[in-house]
Coordinates of C-alpha atoms in Angstrom, one line a residue:
X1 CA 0.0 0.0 0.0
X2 CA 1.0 3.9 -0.8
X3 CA -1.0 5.2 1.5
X4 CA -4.2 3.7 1.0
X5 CA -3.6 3.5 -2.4
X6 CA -3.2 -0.6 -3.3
X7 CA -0.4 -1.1 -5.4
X8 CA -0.9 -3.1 -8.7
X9 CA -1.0 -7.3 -8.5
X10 CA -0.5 -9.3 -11.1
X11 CA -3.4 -10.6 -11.4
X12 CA -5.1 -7.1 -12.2
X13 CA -6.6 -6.2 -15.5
X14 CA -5.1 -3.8 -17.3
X15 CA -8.1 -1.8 -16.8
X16 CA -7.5 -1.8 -13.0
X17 CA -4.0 -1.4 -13.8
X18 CA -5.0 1.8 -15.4
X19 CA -6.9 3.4 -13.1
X20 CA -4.0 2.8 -10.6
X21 CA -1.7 4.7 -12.7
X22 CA -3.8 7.5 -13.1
X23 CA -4.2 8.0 -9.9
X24 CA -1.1 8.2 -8.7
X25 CA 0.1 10.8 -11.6
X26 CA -3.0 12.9 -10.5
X27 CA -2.2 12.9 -7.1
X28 CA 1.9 13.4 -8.1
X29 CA 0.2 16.6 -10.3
X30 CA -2.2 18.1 -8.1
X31 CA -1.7 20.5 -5.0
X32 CA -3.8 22.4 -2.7
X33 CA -3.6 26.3 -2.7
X34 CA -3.9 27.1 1.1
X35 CA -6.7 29.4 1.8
X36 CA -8.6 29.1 5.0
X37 CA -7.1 25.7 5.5
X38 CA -10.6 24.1 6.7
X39 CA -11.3 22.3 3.7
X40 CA -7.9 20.1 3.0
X41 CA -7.7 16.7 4.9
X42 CA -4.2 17.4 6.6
X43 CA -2.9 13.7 6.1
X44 CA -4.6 13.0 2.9
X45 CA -4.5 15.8 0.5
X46 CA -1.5 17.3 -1.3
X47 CA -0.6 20.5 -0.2
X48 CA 3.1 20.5 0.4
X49 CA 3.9 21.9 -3.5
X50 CA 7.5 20.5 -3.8
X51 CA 6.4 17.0 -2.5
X52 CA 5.0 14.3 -4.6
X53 CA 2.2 12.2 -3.6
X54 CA 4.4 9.3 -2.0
X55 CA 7.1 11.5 -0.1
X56 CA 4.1 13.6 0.8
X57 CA 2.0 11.0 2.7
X58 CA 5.5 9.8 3.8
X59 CA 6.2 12.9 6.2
X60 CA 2.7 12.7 7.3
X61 CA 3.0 9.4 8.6
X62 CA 6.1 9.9 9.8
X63 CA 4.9 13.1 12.0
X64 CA 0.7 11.6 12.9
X65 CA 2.2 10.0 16.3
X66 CA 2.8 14.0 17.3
X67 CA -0.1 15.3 16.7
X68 CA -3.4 12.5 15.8
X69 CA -6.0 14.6 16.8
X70 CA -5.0 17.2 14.0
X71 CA -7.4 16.8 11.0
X72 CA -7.1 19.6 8.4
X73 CA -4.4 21.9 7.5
X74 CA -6.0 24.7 9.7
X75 CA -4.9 23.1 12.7
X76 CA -1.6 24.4 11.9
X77 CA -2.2 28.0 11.2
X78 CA -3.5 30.8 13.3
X79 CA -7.4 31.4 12.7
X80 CA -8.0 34.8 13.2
X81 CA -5.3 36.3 10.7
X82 CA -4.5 33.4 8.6
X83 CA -0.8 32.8 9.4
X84 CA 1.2 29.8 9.9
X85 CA 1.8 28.6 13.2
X86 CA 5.5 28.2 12.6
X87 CA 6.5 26.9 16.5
X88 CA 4.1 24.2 15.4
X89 CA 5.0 23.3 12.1
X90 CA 8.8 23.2 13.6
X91 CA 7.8 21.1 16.7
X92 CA 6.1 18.6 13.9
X93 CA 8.2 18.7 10.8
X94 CA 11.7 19.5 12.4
X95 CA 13.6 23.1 12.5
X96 CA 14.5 22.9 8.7
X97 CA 11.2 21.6 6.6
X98 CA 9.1 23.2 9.4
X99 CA 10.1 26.5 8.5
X100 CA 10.3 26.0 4.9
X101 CA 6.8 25.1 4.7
X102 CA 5.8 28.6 6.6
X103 CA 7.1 30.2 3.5
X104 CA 4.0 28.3 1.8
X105 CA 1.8 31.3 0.7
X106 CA -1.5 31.4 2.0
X107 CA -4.2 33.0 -0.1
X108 CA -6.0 35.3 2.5
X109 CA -8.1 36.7 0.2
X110 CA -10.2 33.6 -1.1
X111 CA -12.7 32.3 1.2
X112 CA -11.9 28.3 -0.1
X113 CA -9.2 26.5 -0.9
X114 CA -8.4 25.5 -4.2
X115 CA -7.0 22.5 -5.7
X116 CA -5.2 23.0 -8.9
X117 CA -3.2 20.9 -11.6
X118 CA 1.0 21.8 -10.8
X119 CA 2.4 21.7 -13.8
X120 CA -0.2 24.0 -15.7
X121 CA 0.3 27.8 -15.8
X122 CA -3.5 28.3 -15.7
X123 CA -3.6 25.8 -13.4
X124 CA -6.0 23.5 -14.9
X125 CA -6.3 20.3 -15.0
X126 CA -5.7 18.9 -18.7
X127 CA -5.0 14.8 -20.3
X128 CA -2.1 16.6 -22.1
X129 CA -0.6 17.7 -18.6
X130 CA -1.2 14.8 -17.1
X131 CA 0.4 12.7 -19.7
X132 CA 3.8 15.0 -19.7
X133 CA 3.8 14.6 -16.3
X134 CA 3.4 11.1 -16.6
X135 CA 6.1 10.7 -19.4
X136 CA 8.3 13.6 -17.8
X137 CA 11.2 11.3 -17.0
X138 CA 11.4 10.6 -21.0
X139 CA 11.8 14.6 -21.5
X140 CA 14.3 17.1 -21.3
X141 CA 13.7 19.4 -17.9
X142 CA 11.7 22.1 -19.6
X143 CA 14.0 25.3 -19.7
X144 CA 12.5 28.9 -19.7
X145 CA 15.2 30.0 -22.4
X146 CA 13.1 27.7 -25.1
X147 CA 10.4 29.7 -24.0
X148 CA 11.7 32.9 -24.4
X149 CA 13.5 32.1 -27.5
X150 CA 10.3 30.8 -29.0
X151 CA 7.7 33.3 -27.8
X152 CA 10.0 36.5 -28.7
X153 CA 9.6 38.9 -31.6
X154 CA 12.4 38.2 -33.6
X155 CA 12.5 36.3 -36.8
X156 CA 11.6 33.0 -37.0
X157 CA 14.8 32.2 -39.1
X158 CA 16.8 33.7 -36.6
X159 CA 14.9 32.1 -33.7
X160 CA 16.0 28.9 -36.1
X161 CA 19.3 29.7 -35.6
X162 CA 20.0 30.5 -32.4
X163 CA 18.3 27.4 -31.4
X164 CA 20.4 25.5 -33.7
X165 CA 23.6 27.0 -32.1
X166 CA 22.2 26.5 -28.4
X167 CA 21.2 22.9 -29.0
X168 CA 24.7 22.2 -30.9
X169 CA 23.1 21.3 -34.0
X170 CA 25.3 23.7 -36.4
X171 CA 27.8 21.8 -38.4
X172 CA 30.6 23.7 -37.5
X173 CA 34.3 22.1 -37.7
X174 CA 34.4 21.2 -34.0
X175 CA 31.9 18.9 -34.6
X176 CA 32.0 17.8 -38.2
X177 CA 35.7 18.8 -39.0
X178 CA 36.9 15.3 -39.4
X179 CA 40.5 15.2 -39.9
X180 CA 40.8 18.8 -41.6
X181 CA 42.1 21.7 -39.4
X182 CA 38.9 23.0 -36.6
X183 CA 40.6 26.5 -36.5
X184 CA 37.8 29.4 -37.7
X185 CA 38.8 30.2 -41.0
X186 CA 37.8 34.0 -40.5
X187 CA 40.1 35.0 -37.2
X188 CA 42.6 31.7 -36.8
X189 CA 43.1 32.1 -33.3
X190 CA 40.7 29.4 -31.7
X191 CA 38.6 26.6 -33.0
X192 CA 35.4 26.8 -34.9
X193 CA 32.5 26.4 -32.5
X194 CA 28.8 28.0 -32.2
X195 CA 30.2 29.6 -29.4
X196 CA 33.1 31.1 -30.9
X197 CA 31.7 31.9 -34.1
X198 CA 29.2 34.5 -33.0
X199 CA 30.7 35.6 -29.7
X200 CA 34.2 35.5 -29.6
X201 CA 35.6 35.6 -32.9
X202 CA 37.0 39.2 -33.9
X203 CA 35.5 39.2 -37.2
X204 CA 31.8 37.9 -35.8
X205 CA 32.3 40.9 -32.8
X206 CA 33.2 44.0 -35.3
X207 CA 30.6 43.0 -37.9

């Protein structure tokens, strides 16, 4: 058991097998936004952002003997103004991840809280997301210079190319060379790379 999530058998269909798996990558892709704290099951539901689902219930487990009685996430804050009760979180969760989860923001201005999908910027829940998150260890780590590079104003032949030279995919000699000489053919004084070519080389820097 995860939890009280039951793992897979072998005997399970592959429709049961399904639903498993889907569960888990929607718990692993789901959090709680912290409002009033009165409607998210403290042990059950995600609301540690930087945890998944497993690790999450995990550290619950592993801090319940302190504190049973405790049953949502309100029971850690201060009611009246909505703040955490950081003594508390620290007496539960130790100094360190006691006081990093204090930095949690808290929305005081919503009256609910508010579950939404992690790895969306809208926060919605979509089967796209949840299959990237689900196939995110076959991806590169998404990068915000891709997305600046690729939502900027410039031309798309230039975005082209600097994406080529980023992602090493020029053919310059350093790479394709073979056994002729590497050195840049314009300055001399270093070898031909994407790097050099359009920021160090003399000629690339006065033109």
């Amino acid at each position: 058991m995860i939890g009280n999530f039951a793992l897979a058998r072998p005997t399970d269909s592959p429709v049961w097998r399904g639903i498993l798996e889907a569960r888990k990558i929607i718990c692993d892709g789901s959090c709680t936004i912290i409002a009033t704290g009165e409607d998210t099951n403290l042990w059950w539901q995600p609301w540690i952002p930087w945890m998944e689902y497993e690790e999450f219930r995990e550290t619950m487990e592993m801090i319940r003997p302190k504190a049973p009685s405790l049953r949502c996430v309100a029971d850690l804050m201060f009611r009246n103004n909505r703040t955490w009760n950081r003594r508390f979180l620290e007496f539960l969760f130790g100094y360190e991840l006691g006081s990093l989860i204090s930095t949690i923001q808290i929305n005081s201005f919503a009256e609910k809280d508010m579950l939404i999908w992690k790895n969306s910027d809208s926060g919605m829940f979509s089967v796209k997301g949840a299959y990237l998150c689900s196939q995110r260890t076959r991806f590169a780590e998404k990068k915000e210079l891709w997305k600046w590079l690729w939502d900027s104003k410039i031309h798309p032949r230039q975005s082209m190319m600097l994406w080529r030279a980023i992602a090493g995919a020029l053919p310059s000699a350093d790479k394709y060379g073979g056994s002729n000489s590497c050195v840049c053919p314009f300055c001399g004084s270093d070898s031909e790379s994407p790097l050099h070519i359009f920021v160090r080389c003399a000629l690339a820097r006065a033109i």
